[in-house]
Amino acid sequence: MRKVVSRDGTTIAYEKAGEGPPIVLLNGSFRDHTIFDALVPELTAHCTVYVYDRRGRGESGDSPVYAVAREIEDLEAVIGAAGGSAAVFAGSSGANLAVEAVLAGAPVSRLALHEPFYRVGAFPKPPWNVAKTLRVLMEENRREEAVEYYLGSFLGLTPDTVAQWRQGPIWRINTANAHTLAYDLAICGDCTVPADRLAGCATPTLVLNSDHTSEWLRAAARATADAFLHGRSLELPGSWHRIDMDVLGRALTEFTTTEDPARNPAPDPAQSTAQGPAQVLARNAA
């Protein structure tokens, strides 16, 4: 992988592929850049795609003390490698990070988000002590329990679903990166959409959700789009917390390359079979 040095001296590993306007892909909880292995080929014919390992994961370094500002600087470093300005696509807690980056003035030309981890309306927020409990579990090196706790208490998955996740092929990666869950909790804060701060944000923004996702994720996506000055939401075919890759690729390509990003990309007419969180665990991480 290529390397770039973030402002605090941490090395961030990234890969580059394709040709065209730059787009940086930013992952959410647990995973590293490989979560985008199926998406990158859908984009490279029209975009220069940058994927990177967030700090503490994969081939990237880390720092003794975590701060959300450092992760924003990491994203800025990758955007710098992309020429100084780029579109950004981010999912899950990574979407929350991308929102904070835009609010901090990162040079994001266009922003595409997939189901950010906000709670709106009547949907309950995670327990007030979720971060403390996770920290205790990690201090005692109870990594698998930490992952289970995050999936159940923060994401709201049922015990049966969490048990099925344990049997999936990505469980080893989940536990290996369990120490970074505290980073994602810091990013998400109290899971409130920062509507007041976003009201004057002029970055063209597209917020996506799957047509078979959880209701709280659908509501969060729409509330996030509404909060942006030039935001819009779009529902596309997929399964729980996942959009079909070919459909997602076309939507992101159009959003990144069109001269008028306010134009709606046409959703793919293909239908997909509804699948819940247990069934898509082999293809998707939080």
Short mmCIF file of C-alpha atoms in Angstrom, two decimals:
data_model
loop_
_atom_site.label_atom_id
_atom_site.label_comp_id
_atom_site.label_asym_id
_atom_site.label_seq_id
_atom_site.Cartn_x
_atom_site.Cartn_y
_atom_site.Cartn_z
CA MET A 1 0.00 0.00 0.00
CA ARG A 2 1.02 3.62 -0.49
CA LYS A 3 1.65 5.73 2.59
CA VAL A 4 0.90 9.30 3.59
CA VAL A 5 1.78 10.97 6.89
CA SER A 6 -1.01 12.62 8.86
CA ARG A 7 -0.50 15.90 10.72
CA ASP A 8 0.39 14.21 14.02
CA GLY A 9 2.99 11.99 12.33
CA THR A 10 0.83 8.87 12.07
CA THR A 11 1.32 6.88 8.86
CA ILE A 12 -1.88 6.23 6.93
CA ALA A 13 -1.90 3.45 4.33
CA TYR A 14 -3.95 3.84 1.19
CA GLU A 15 -4.48 2.43 -2.30
CA LYS A 16 -5.28 4.23 -5.53
CA ALA A 17 -6.98 2.90 -8.66
CA GLY A 18 -8.76 4.17 -11.76
CA GLU A 19 -8.83 7.41 -13.65
CA GLY A 20 -11.12 10.41 -13.41
CA PRO A 21 -12.37 12.73 -10.67
CA PRO A 22 -11.05 11.63 -7.25
CA ILE A 23 -13.28 9.95 -4.71
CA VAL A 24 -12.14 8.76 -1.27
CA LEU A 25 -13.97 5.81 0.31
CA LEU A 26 -14.24 5.88 4.10
CA ASN A 27 -15.34 2.79 6.03
CA GLY A 28 -17.22 2.44 9.28
CA SER A 29 -16.80 0.21 12.33
CA PHE A 30 -14.54 -2.84 12.44
CA ARG A 31 -13.28 -3.01 8.89
CA ASP A 32 -10.31 -1.70 6.92
CA HIS A 33 -10.06 -0.66 3.26
CA THR A 34 -10.86 -4.19 2.06
CA ILE A 35 -14.55 -3.67 2.77
CA PHE A 36 -14.59 -1.76 -0.53
CA ASP A 37 -13.03 -4.53 -2.63
CA ALA A 38 -16.31 -5.14 -4.46
CA LEU A 39 -17.14 -1.44 -4.89
CA VAL A 40 -13.82 -0.18 -6.28
CA PRO A 41 -14.16 -2.00 -9.65
CA GLU A 42 -17.59 -0.39 -10.09
CA LEU A 43 -15.97 3.07 -9.94
CA THR A 44 -12.55 2.88 -11.56
CA ALA A 45 -13.72 3.28 -15.16
CA HIS A 46 -14.83 6.83 -14.39
CA CYS A 47 -13.16 7.87 -11.10
CA THR A 48 -9.79 7.78 -9.40
CA VAL A 49 -10.61 5.83 -6.27
CA TYR A 50 -8.73 6.13 -2.98
CA VAL A 51 -9.31 3.63 -0.17
CA TYR A 52 -7.42 3.71 3.11
CA ASP A 53 -7.03 2.01 6.45
CA ARG A 54 -8.32 4.22 9.22
CA ARG A 55 -5.85 4.68 12.08
CA GLY A 56 -5.47 1.64 14.29
CA ARG A 57 -6.41 -0.74 11.47
CA GLY A 58 -4.67 -2.68 8.76
CA GLU A 59 -1.36 -1.15 7.69
CA SER A 60 -2.00 2.30 9.17
CA GLY A 61 -0.41 3.46 12.39
CA ASP A 62 -2.06 4.81 15.50
CA SER A 63 -1.41 7.24 18.33
CA PRO A 64 -1.40 6.68 22.11
CA VAL A 65 -4.32 9.05 22.64
CA TYR A 66 -7.32 9.10 20.32
CA ALA A 67 -9.13 12.24 19.15
CA VAL A 68 -11.74 12.66 16.43
CA ALA A 69 -9.72 15.61 15.12
CA ARG A 70 -6.84 13.24 14.33
CA GLU A 71 -9.10 11.10 12.16
CA ILE A 72 -10.29 14.19 10.33
CA GLU A 73 -6.64 15.04 9.68
CA ASP A 74 -6.09 11.51 8.37
CA LEU A 75 -8.88 12.01 5.84
CA GLU A 76 -7.43 15.37 4.89
CA ALA A 77 -4.03 13.72 4.33
CA VAL A 78 -5.55 11.20 1.93
CA ILE A 79 -7.44 13.99 0.15
CA GLY A 80 -4.12 15.79 -0.11
CA ALA A 81 -2.65 12.75 -1.84
CA ALA A 82 -5.64 12.87 -4.19
CA GLY A 83 -4.77 16.41 -5.28
CA GLY A 84 -6.15 18.58 -2.49
CA SER A 85 -9.89 18.18 -3.05
CA ALA A 86 -12.06 15.10 -3.55
CA ALA A 87 -15.51 13.62 -3.28
CA VAL A 88 -15.96 11.39 -0.25
CA PHE A 89 -18.20 8.36 0.18
CA ALA A 90 -18.58 7.12 3.74
CA GLY A 91 -20.81 4.59 5.45
CA SER A 92 -22.06 3.82 8.94
CA SER A 93 -19.95 5.47 11.66
CA GLY A 94 -17.61 6.53 8.87
CA ALA A 95 -20.46 8.67 7.58
CA ASN A 96 -20.61 10.42 10.96
CA LEU A 97 -16.86 11.01 10.69
CA ALA A 98 -17.23 12.43 7.18
CA VAL A 99 -19.91 14.83 8.41
CA GLU A 100 -17.59 16.06 11.16
CA ALA A 101 -14.78 16.44 8.62
CA VAL A 102 -16.91 18.63 6.37
CA LEU A 103 -17.96 20.74 9.35
CA ALA A 104 -14.28 21.13 10.27
CA GLY A 105 -13.50 22.49 6.80
CA ALA A 106 -11.96 19.43 5.13
CA PRO A 107 -11.68 19.97 1.33
CA VAL A 108 -14.58 17.67 0.40
CA SER A 109 -16.01 18.66 -2.97
CA ARG A 110 -19.04 16.37 -2.75
CA LEU A 111 -20.25 14.14 0.04
CA ALA A 112 -22.08 10.83 -0.30
CA LEU A 113 -23.19 9.05 2.87
CA HIS A 114 -24.62 5.62 3.52
CA GLU A 115 -26.87 5.19 6.57
CA PRO A 116 -25.04 7.29 9.18
CA PHE A 117 -25.37 6.21 12.80
CA TYR A 118 -27.72 8.87 14.12
CA ARG A 119 -30.88 8.34 16.15
CA VAL A 120 -33.88 10.52 15.35
CA GLY A 121 -37.48 10.83 16.40
CA ALA A 122 -38.78 8.10 18.67
CA PHE A 123 -35.89 5.73 18.01
CA PRO A 124 -34.03 5.24 21.30
CA LYS A 125 -30.42 6.28 21.66
CA PRO A 126 -27.76 3.83 22.87
CA PRO A 127 -27.23 3.48 26.64
CA TRP A 128 -25.58 6.50 28.22
CA ASN A 129 -22.72 4.35 29.55
CA VAL A 130 -21.97 2.44 26.34
CA ALA A 131 -18.50 3.98 25.95
CA LYS A 132 -17.52 3.29 29.57
CA THR A 133 -18.70 -0.30 29.42
CA LEU A 134 -16.80 -0.90 26.19
CA ARG A 135 -13.66 0.63 27.69
CA VAL A 136 -13.83 -1.70 30.69
CA LEU A 137 -14.22 -4.74 28.44
CA MET A 138 -11.19 -3.72 26.39
CA GLU A 139 -9.09 -2.99 29.47
CA GLU A 140 -9.79 -6.56 30.54
CA ASN A 141 -8.94 -7.80 27.01
CA ARG A 142 -12.43 -9.24 26.56
CA ARG A 143 -12.44 -8.44 22.86
CA GLU A 144 -15.21 -10.79 21.75
CA GLU A 145 -17.47 -9.56 24.52
CA ALA A 146 -16.70 -5.98 23.48
CA VAL A 147 -17.76 -6.73 19.92
CA GLU A 148 -20.94 -8.44 21.11
CA TYR A 149 -21.72 -5.51 23.38
CA TYR A 150 -21.24 -2.98 20.56
CA LEU A 151 -23.44 -4.94 18.17
CA GLY A 152 -26.19 -5.40 20.74
CA SER A 153 -26.14 -2.22 22.80
CA PHE A 154 -25.06 0.30 20.19
CA LEU A 155 -26.45 -1.16 16.95
CA GLY A 156 -29.43 -2.86 18.56
CA LEU A 157 -28.95 -6.31 17.05
CA THR A 158 -30.77 -9.15 18.79
CA PRO A 159 -28.81 -11.81 20.75
CA ASP A 160 -29.69 -14.41 18.09
CA THR A 161 -28.36 -12.18 15.34
CA VAL A 162 -25.17 -11.43 17.26
CA ALA A 163 -24.71 -15.18 17.76
CA GLN A 164 -24.97 -15.69 14.01
CA TRP A 165 -22.43 -12.90 13.42
CA ARG A 166 -20.02 -14.87 15.63
CA GLN A 167 -20.18 -17.74 13.15
CA GLY A 168 -19.52 -15.53 10.13
CA PRO A 169 -16.25 -15.14 8.22
CA ILE A 170 -15.61 -11.55 9.35
CA TRP A 171 -15.78 -12.25 13.09
CA ARG A 172 -11.98 -12.58 13.28
CA ILE A 173 -11.59 -9.11 11.73
CA ASN A 174 -14.22 -7.71 14.08
CA THR A 175 -12.38 -8.92 17.16
CA ALA A 176 -8.97 -7.89 15.80
CA ASN A 177 -10.21 -4.31 15.40
CA ALA A 178 -12.29 -4.22 18.60
CA HIS A 179 -9.98 -1.58 20.09
CA THR A 180 -11.17 0.88 17.41
CA LEU A 181 -14.82 0.66 18.49
CA ALA A 182 -14.07 3.31 21.10
CA TYR A 183 -13.01 5.57 18.23
CA ASP A 184 -16.36 5.10 16.50
CA LEU A 185 -18.27 5.78 19.70
CA ALA A 186 -16.32 9.03 20.14
CA ILE A 187 -17.19 10.01 16.58
CA CYS A 188 -20.90 9.26 17.00
CA GLY A 189 -21.20 11.05 20.34
CA ASP A 190 -24.82 11.08 21.48
CA CYS A 191 -25.97 10.10 17.95
CA THR A 192 -27.79 13.40 17.38
CA VAL A 193 -27.89 14.80 13.84
CA PRO A 194 -25.90 18.08 14.05
CA ALA A 195 -28.68 19.96 12.27
CA ASP A 196 -27.81 23.41 13.61
CA ARG A 197 -24.21 23.14 12.46
CA LEU A 198 -25.17 21.68 9.09
CA ALA A 199 -27.79 24.29 8.24
CA GLY A 200 -25.27 26.50 6.46
CA CYS A 201 -23.15 23.71 4.96
CA ALA A 202 -23.15 24.14 1.17
CA THR A 203 -21.34 20.91 0.27
CA PRO A 204 -23.48 18.96 -2.24
CA THR A 205 -24.56 15.90 -0.28
CA LEU A 206 -26.29 12.65 -1.21
CA VAL A 207 -27.50 10.38 1.61
CA LEU A 208 -28.27 6.80 0.63
CA ASN A 209 -30.12 3.97 2.31
CA SER A 210 -31.13 0.47 1.35
CA ASP A 211 -34.74 -0.39 0.70
CA HIS A 212 -34.48 -3.25 3.20
CA THR A 213 -32.57 -1.59 6.01
CA SER A 214 -33.70 -0.98 9.58
CA GLU A 215 -36.26 1.75 10.13
CA TRP A 216 -33.92 3.71 12.44
CA LEU A 217 -31.24 3.76 9.74
CA ARG A 218 -33.75 4.87 7.10
CA ALA A 219 -34.98 7.67 9.35
CA ALA A 220 -31.42 8.74 10.13
CA ALA A 221 -30.52 8.91 6.45
CA ARG A 222 -33.47 11.12 5.62
CA ALA A 223 -32.94 13.41 8.61
CA THR A 224 -29.28 13.81 7.68
CA ALA A 225 -30.14 14.78 4.11
CA ASP A 226 -32.70 17.28 5.36
CA ALA A 227 -30.11 18.91 7.62
CA PHE A 228 -27.77 19.84 4.76
CA LEU A 229 -28.32 23.01 2.76
CA HIS A 230 -27.92 21.06 -0.48
CA GLY A 231 -28.70 17.57 0.76
CA ARG A 232 -30.98 14.94 -0.71
CA SER A 233 -31.80 11.36 0.12
CA LEU A 234 -32.08 8.35 -2.15
CA GLU A 235 -33.26 4.82 -1.42
CA LEU A 236 -31.69 2.06 -3.51
CA PRO A 237 -32.11 -1.72 -3.81
CA GLY A 238 -30.22 -3.81 -1.29
CA SER A 239 -30.47 -5.67 1.98
CA TRP A 240 -29.93 -4.83 5.63
CA HIS A 241 -27.42 -1.95 5.84
CA ARG A 242 -26.12 -2.76 2.37
CA ILE A 243 -26.84 -1.46 -1.14
CA ASP A 244 -26.31 -3.71 -4.15
CA MET A 245 -22.76 -2.97 -5.37
CA ASP A 246 -23.58 -2.40 -9.03
CA VAL A 247 -26.38 0.00 -8.13
CA LEU A 248 -24.22 1.81 -5.59
CA GLY A 249 -21.39 2.09 -8.09
CA ARG A 250 -23.60 3.72 -10.70
CA ALA A 251 -25.10 6.15 -8.20
CA LEU A 252 -21.68 7.21 -6.88
CA THR A 253 -20.20 7.50 -10.36
CA GLU A 254 -22.97 9.80 -11.49
CA PHE A 255 -22.83 11.86 -8.31
CA THR A 256 -19.05 12.23 -8.55
CA THR A 257 -18.75 12.95 -12.27
CA THR A 258 -21.84 14.95 -13.20
CA GLU A 259 -21.45 18.69 -13.59
CA ASP A 260 -24.64 19.20 -11.60
CA PRO A 261 -24.44 17.09 -8.43
CA ALA A 262 -27.91 18.28 -7.41
CA ARG A 263 -29.35 16.05 -10.11
CA ASN A 264 -30.83 12.81 -8.85
CA PRO A 265 -29.00 9.67 -9.98
CA ALA A 266 -31.53 7.20 -11.33
CA PRO A 267 -31.94 4.20 -9.05
CA ASP A 268 -31.48 0.80 -10.66
CA PRO A 269 -34.84 -0.80 -11.41
CA ALA A 270 -33.56 -4.25 -10.42
CA GLN A 271 -35.12 -5.68 -7.31
CA SER A 272 -33.18 -7.50 -4.63
CA THR A 273 -34.29 -10.13 -2.13
CA ALA A 274 -34.93 -8.77 1.34
CA GLN A 275 -32.30 -9.94 3.78
CA GLY A 276 -31.81 -9.20 7.46
CA PRO A 277 -28.64 -8.45 9.41
CA ALA A 278 -27.82 -12.08 10.05
CA GLN A 279 -28.01 -13.02 6.38
CA VAL A 280 -25.73 -10.28 5.07
CA LEU A 281 -23.00 -10.58 7.70
CA ALA A 282 -20.70 -12.34 5.26
CA ARG A 283 -20.80 -9.34 2.93
CA ASN A 284 -21.15 -6.38 5.20
CA ALA A 285 -19.81 -4.95 8.43
CA ALA A 286 -21.18 -2.16 10.59
#
